[in-house]
Amino acid sequence: MSFEIHVSGHVKDVVDQTLPGLVDSLIASGITAGDPDLWGPEAAPEAARRLGWVEAVSVSRPLVPEIEALRAELSERGITRVVLAGMGGSSLAPEVITATANLPLVILDSTAPGQVLAAIDGDAEQGGLAETVLVVSSKSGSTIETDSARRAFEAAWTDLGIDPAAHIVVVTDPGSPLDVSAREAGYRVFNADPNVGGRYSALTAFGLVPAGLAGVDVSEILDEADATLLEVSIDDARNPALILAAAIAGTADGEPRRDKLGLITDGTHIVGLPDWIEQLVAESTGKNGTGILPVVLQPLSPEADPDFTPTDMQLVRLVDDAVHFQLIEQHPSEVLVSGSLGAQFIVWEYATAIAGQILGINPFDQPDVESAKEAARGLLDARPEVGAAAFRAGGIEVRVSDIALVEGASLESVLDALWARLSPTGYVSIQAYVDRVAVPQLAGLRELVAADSRRPTTFGWGPRFLHSTGQYHKGGPPEGVFLQILGPSDVDLEIPGRPFTFGQLITAQAAGDAAVLVAHGRPVVTLTLSDPQADVLALFEAAQ
């Protein structure tokens, strides 16, 4: 078996009570057959054109020799460094695939000027622009972050007298604006299946092309997924996707549903899978005031402590077979899953779609994602400041969405006031609009905030989380409080053909999202690092 799942304690009771109804509903075989009516009449039109991922393995097979041939061609020309410009579903799966294979792939999923410049400049180990191929990956073909990155790379190659057409590969839906313009420019184009939504696209051209060009044997990923298809397509109590869906979306004995999903990586060979699961689950379920909030945890995270674990959080531990059975008794009332990477993709996709039926929502739309984009576009012209400046401390400027959050001129008092807004089932969302390559240690802030607020805490790099958990923030339960962190503006970069810079774009994206959150009644505190040397972790530790 390529995927195993074990449940115990409370979650076993949930599964035992939820699973029979799922088996009787024939949802597993219905998904496999492409039945768009499984999620109700309102969702049917969207579902009818979003179930192509069920056939992704067979549809993607012909891509493998094309990817391998292009990789060989690029290698012969000395082009061995692969940069992927993509957001959300266009970048998360390739990042997991290449990291698990321990192969380099530069992910450019940010508009932070420093991160864009670093991707363009390259390094001595992997090479510079002459040795670089840029994979421009966008389903709609109009994603502003991806389009801006393409423009910057094109200008950089042109300045060196290099033809961009020899260094750009495009992945997009057929007929998209990017598809049309890329073919006119002479770029190599891979068309993905238009009947697959971005977050379900791991096994399509969006996941396979960049990973394959980076050197991954993508046929092996497809083989792993293929080996799992029969297991997830049958209406049987042993179906791992049905069990997983019941565990993360079901209820037992009239108890409140555990709507937080703690994802713990514990000894598995797969690297970064929780980040991919986070987008899939949050964007698919966070709407109509309900949803499942994934929280990416480390084994020693505060929320994983038995004395702290929130009662509204279900823990899922991702493990390898070698340690699987040893952990069952150590971690009661958890879900333990193990399996190959291809199997994980398939099972989680099925389970998320099934969870959508349990929750009574459409798992294939994202009705609240566009609002932040629209706000950002408007702010690129007006560029107003969101929130009144409260004070400066330790190289940080503090702004708040509600003056009532300011109870004194200290970071500690503002944070305490923000935590006070948390309901018993609330959560904290940290949103870091910074260069994540330059300050990866900032992610450590998540554990500090969770320990201080005593509630589940998520951490997202901006603006990429806008294509992930951003849907849940606006469409899910109205119980989040939000902490934005903006990087210093000591470096900037023009976007060719646009009237704004990368620095102005990322500032507008942060301000736009904050404005939409405030309009939804969510409190927001924005910390701007005016000093690039500010030790944010030390400041937060001192404020606890």
Short mmCIF file of N, CA and C in Angstrom, two decimals, residues 21 75 115 145 159 182 226 232 257 262 284 295 363 384 386 399 449 497 528:
data_model
loop_
_atom_site.label_atom_id
_atom_site.label_comp_id
_atom_site.label_asym_id
_atom_site.label_seq_id
_atom_site.Cartn_x
_atom_site.Cartn_y
_atom_site.Cartn_z
N GLY A 21 -21.45 7.17 6.52
CA GLY A 21 -22.23 8.05 5.65
C GLY A 21 -21.49 8.39 4.37
N SER A 75 20.60 21.71 -20.82
CA SER A 75 21.89 21.30 -20.26
C SER A 75 23.00 21.40 -21.29
N GLN A 115 14.37 39.96 -2.84
CA GLN A 115 14.22 38.57 -3.26
C GLN A 115 14.22 38.46 -4.78
N GLU A 145 2.22 39.14 -9.77
CA GLU A 145 3.56 38.83 -9.27
C GLU A 145 4.40 38.13 -10.32
N ASP A 159 19.52 43.53 -21.31
CA ASP A 159 20.63 44.41 -20.97
C ASP A 159 21.98 43.73 -21.20
N ALA A 182 3.22 34.67 -24.99
CA ALA A 182 4.44 33.86 -24.95
C ALA A 182 4.73 33.23 -26.31
N ASP A 226 -0.28 6.93 -9.33
CA ASP A 226 -1.07 5.92 -10.04
C ASP A 226 -1.35 4.72 -9.14
N VAL A 232 -8.27 5.19 -3.55
CA VAL A 232 -9.09 6.36 -3.22
C VAL A 232 -10.38 6.42 -4.02
N ARG A 257 -17.00 20.79 15.92
CA ARG A 257 -15.97 20.30 15.01
C ARG A 257 -14.64 20.96 15.31
N GLY A 262 -3.65 20.95 12.81
CA GLY A 262 -2.22 21.05 13.08
C GLY A 262 -1.45 20.02 12.27
N SER A 284 -9.56 25.74 -0.25
CA SER A 284 -10.70 24.93 -0.69
C SER A 284 -11.87 25.01 0.29
N VAL A 295 -2.53 24.63 10.27
CA VAL A 295 -1.49 25.31 11.03
C VAL A 295 -0.23 24.46 10.92
N PRO A 363 -15.61 23.16 -2.86
CA PRO A 363 -14.17 23.14 -2.62
C PRO A 363 -13.33 23.61 -3.79
N PRO A 384 -2.57 55.24 0.08
CA PRO A 384 -2.79 55.79 1.42
C PRO A 384 -2.18 54.87 2.48
N VAL A 386 -2.54 52.68 5.84
CA VAL A 386 -3.60 51.98 6.56
C VAL A 386 -3.27 52.02 8.05
N ARG A 399 1.58 50.34 13.41
CA ARG A 399 0.31 50.91 12.99
C ARG A 399 -0.80 49.94 13.36
N VAL A 449 4.73 33.73 19.13
CA VAL A 449 3.37 34.30 19.20
C VAL A 449 2.38 33.25 19.71
N GLY A 497 7.78 48.55 -17.92
CA GLY A 497 6.45 48.68 -18.52
C GLY A 497 5.34 48.93 -17.53
N THR A 528 6.25 47.81 10.72
CA THR A 528 7.16 48.09 9.62
C THR A 528 8.58 48.18 10.16
#
